[in-house]
Amino acid sequence: MTPYRTILLSFLFLTGISAANLRVVFLGASITYGAVRDGKVLQKMVRESQDPGVEIFSEAVSGWTSTRLASKIDEFVKKHPRGTYFVIHIGGNDVSIRRPYPGGAVKLRKNLEKILQTIQQYGSHPILMRLSFRAYKDSLEEDGSLPYNLEVYD
């Protein structure tokens, strides 16, 4: 079971949300793209799990930063006007080029706030995921995503 499928199905179960007419849009960079692709594989998994009312979409683009996603968020929300939830996993590329913390933290926070607020303004619900572990050669996690997760995402 993929992490995204686990998250989606757990979310539906724990919140008691009806799967009827549920549209989930995944936003992010390469990690999201790698897990969700164009949404068709995850869509098939959801159908097989007896949730035919769930539709999955992906707007993940490898290499994107939070700045790029923030610049396109209006377009994505308008493209998916009936999107119920927007699952966001973005920022890893920001951290990779601006580490160690706090390099770029202020801009990252500002971009995330814009993304979340825009989704909410259109009446949809954002789900912001923490950054995934970033391993760097000859470096500790404290020089990677951990401080960003603690200070920006949490």
CSV table of C-alpha atoms in Angstrom, one decimal:
chain,number,residue,atom,x,y,z
A,1,MET,CA,0.0,0.0,0.0
A,2,THR,CA,1.5,3.4,-1.0
A,3,PRO,CA,1.9,6.1,1.7
A,4,TYR,CA,-0.6,8.3,-0.2
A,5,ARG,CA,-3.2,5.6,-0.3
A,6,THR,CA,-2.7,4.9,3.4
A,7,ILE,CA,-3.1,8.6,4.1
A,8,LEU,CA,-6.2,9.0,2.0
A,9,LEU,CA,-8.0,5.9,3.2
A,10,SER,CA,-7.0,6.6,6.9
A,11,PHE,CA,-8.2,10.2,6.5
A,12,LEU,CA,-11.6,9.1,5.1
A,13,PHE,CA,-12.0,6.5,7.9
A,14,LEU,CA,-11.0,8.8,10.8
A,15,THR,CA,-13.0,11.8,9.6
A,16,GLY,CA,-16.1,9.8,8.6
A,17,ILE,CA,-16.3,11.7,5.4
A,18,SER,CA,-18.4,10.1,2.7
A,19,ALA,CA,-16.5,9.1,-0.3
A,20,ALA,CA,-19.3,10.1,-2.6
A,21,ASN,CA,-18.1,12.9,-4.9
A,22,LEU,CA,-14.8,13.2,-3.1
A,23,ARG,CA,-12.1,14.8,-5.3
A,24,VAL,CA,-8.6,14.8,-4.0
A,25,VAL,CA,-5.9,16.9,-5.8
A,26,PHE,CA,-2.2,16.2,-5.0
A,27,LEU,CA,0.2,19.1,-5.4
A,28,GLY,CA,4.0,18.9,-5.1
A,29,ALA,CA,7.3,18.1,-6.7
A,30,SER,CA,9.1,14.9,-7.6
A,31,ILE,CA,8.2,12.9,-4.4
A,32,THR,CA,4.5,13.6,-5.0
A,33,TYR,CA,4.9,12.9,-8.7
A,34,GLY,CA,6.7,9.6,-8.0
A,35,ALA,CA,4.0,8.5,-5.6
A,36,VAL,CA,0.9,9.7,-7.4
A,37,ARG,CA,2.0,10.2,-11.1
A,38,ASP,CA,-1.0,11.3,-13.0
A,39,GLY,CA,-3.4,10.0,-10.4
A,40,LYS,CA,-4.6,7.0,-12.4
A,41,VAL,CA,-2.8,4.3,-10.4
A,42,LEU,CA,-4.0,5.7,-7.1
A,43,GLN,CA,-7.5,6.1,-8.6
A,44,LYS,CA,-7.5,2.4,-9.5
A,45,MET,CA,-6.4,1.5,-6.0
A,46,VAL,CA,-9.2,3.6,-4.5
A,47,ARG,CA,-11.8,2.0,-6.8
A,48,GLU,CA,-10.5,-1.5,-5.8
A,49,SER,CA,-10.9,-0.6,-2.1
A,50,GLN,CA,-14.6,0.0,-2.7
A,51,ASP,CA,-14.5,3.8,-2.8
A,52,PRO,CA,-15.9,4.4,-6.3
A,53,GLY,CA,-16.9,8.0,-5.4
A,54,VAL,CA,-13.3,9.2,-4.9
A,55,GLU,CA,-11.6,10.9,-7.8
A,56,ILE,CA,-7.8,11.5,-7.7
A,57,PHE,CA,-5.9,14.2,-9.6
A,58,SER,CA,-2.3,15.1,-9.6
A,59,GLU,CA,-0.7,18.4,-10.4
A,60,ALA,CA,2.8,17.4,-9.2
A,61,VAL,CA,5.8,18.5,-11.2
A,62,SER,CA,9.3,17.3,-10.6
A,63,GLY,CA,11.8,20.0,-9.6
A,64,TRP,CA,9.2,22.5,-8.4
A,65,THR,CA,9.8,24.7,-5.4
A,66,SER,CA,7.2,26.4,-3.2
A,67,THR,CA,7.6,29.6,-5.2
A,68,ARG,CA,6.6,27.9,-8.4
A,69,LEU,CA,3.6,26.2,-6.8
A,70,ALA,CA,2.5,29.4,-5.2
A,71,SER,CA,2.7,31.1,-8.6
A,72,LYS,CA,0.4,28.5,-10.1
A,73,ILE,CA,-2.0,27.7,-7.2
A,74,ASP,CA,-4.8,29.9,-8.6
A,75,GLU,CA,-4.6,28.0,-11.9
A,76,PHE,CA,-4.7,24.6,-10.2
A,77,VAL,CA,-7.6,25.4,-8.0
A,78,LYS,CA,-9.6,26.9,-10.9
A,79,LYS,CA,-8.7,23.7,-12.9
A,80,HIS,CA,-10.2,21.6,-10.1
A,81,PRO,CA,-13.1,23.8,-8.9
A,82,ARG,CA,-14.8,20.8,-7.3
A,83,GLY,CA,-11.6,19.6,-5.5
A,84,THR,CA,-12.6,18.7,-2.0
A,85,TYR,CA,-9.1,18.3,-0.6
A,86,PHE,CA,-5.7,19.5,-1.9
A,87,VAL,CA,-2.9,17.4,-0.5
A,88,ILE,CA,0.3,19.4,-0.6
A,89,HIS,CA,3.8,18.1,-0.3
A,90,ILE,CA,6.2,20.8,-1.4
A,91,GLY,CA,9.4,22.5,-0.1
A,92,GLY,CA,12.0,19.8,-0.4
A,93,ASN,CA,13.6,21.5,-3.3
A,94,ASP,CA,13.5,24.8,-1.4
A,95,VAL,CA,15.4,23.2,1.5
A,96,SER,CA,17.9,21.5,-0.7
A,97,ILE,CA,19.1,24.7,-2.2
A,98,ARG,CA,18.8,26.9,0.9
A,99,ARG,CA,20.0,24.8,3.8
A,100,PRO,CA,21.0,24.9,6.5
A,101,TYR,CA,18.1,26.3,8.4
A,102,PRO,CA,16.9,29.1,8.4
A,103,GLY,CA,18.0,29.6,4.8
A,104,GLY,CA,14.8,30.5,2.9
A,105,ALA,CA,12.5,29.7,5.8
A,106,VAL,CA,10.7,33.1,5.7
A,107,LYS,CA,10.0,32.8,1.9
A,108,LEU,CA,9.0,29.1,2.3
A,109,ARG,CA,6.5,30.0,5.1
A,110,LYS,CA,5.1,32.9,3.0
A,111,ASN,CA,4.6,30.6,-0.1
A,112,LEU,CA,2.9,27.9,2.0
A,113,GLU,CA,0.6,30.5,3.6
A,114,LYS,CA,-0.4,31.7,0.1
A,115,ILE,CA,-1.0,28.2,-1.1
A,116,LEU,CA,-3.1,27.3,1.9
A,117,GLN,CA,-5.1,30.5,1.9
A,118,THR,CA,-5.8,30.3,-1.8
A,119,ILE,CA,-7.2,26.8,-1.5
A,120,GLN,CA,-9.4,27.9,1.4
A,121,GLN,CA,-10.6,31.0,-0.4
A,122,TYR,CA,-12.0,28.7,-3.1
A,123,GLY,CA,-13.9,26.7,-0.5
A,124,SER,CA,-11.6,23.6,-0.6
A,125,HIS,CA,-9.6,22.1,2.2
A,126,PRO,CA,-5.8,22.0,2.1
A,127,ILE,CA,-3.8,19.2,3.8
A,128,LEU,CA,-0.2,20.2,4.2
A,129,MET,CA,2.2,17.3,4.7
A,130,ARG,CA,5.6,17.7,6.4
A,131,LEU,CA,8.7,17.6,4.4
A,132,SER,CA,10.1,14.1,3.9
A,133,PHE,CA,13.5,13.2,5.3
A,134,ARG,CA,16.3,14.8,3.4
A,135,ALA,CA,19.6,13.0,3.6
A,136,TYR,CA,22.7,14.9,2.6
A,137,LYS,CA,26.2,13.4,2.3
A,138,ASP,CA,28.4,14.2,5.4
A,139,SER,CA,25.5,16.1,7.0
A,140,LEU,CA,23.0,15.6,9.8
A,141,GLU,CA,19.2,15.7,9.6
A,142,GLU,CA,19.5,18.9,11.6
A,143,ASP,CA,21.0,20.5,8.5
A,144,GLY,CA,18.2,19.2,6.3
A,145,SER,CA,14.4,19.1,6.7
A,146,LEU,CA,14.0,18.6,10.4
A,147,PRO,CA,14.3,22.3,11.5
A,148,TYR,CA,12.0,23.3,8.6
A,149,ASN,CA,9.4,20.8,9.7
A,150,LEU,CA,9.6,22.0,13.3
A,151,GLU,CA,9.7,25.7,12.6
A,152,VAL,CA,7.7,26.2,9.4
A,153,TYR,CA,5.4,23.2,8.9
A,154,ASP,CA,4.3,22.3,12.4
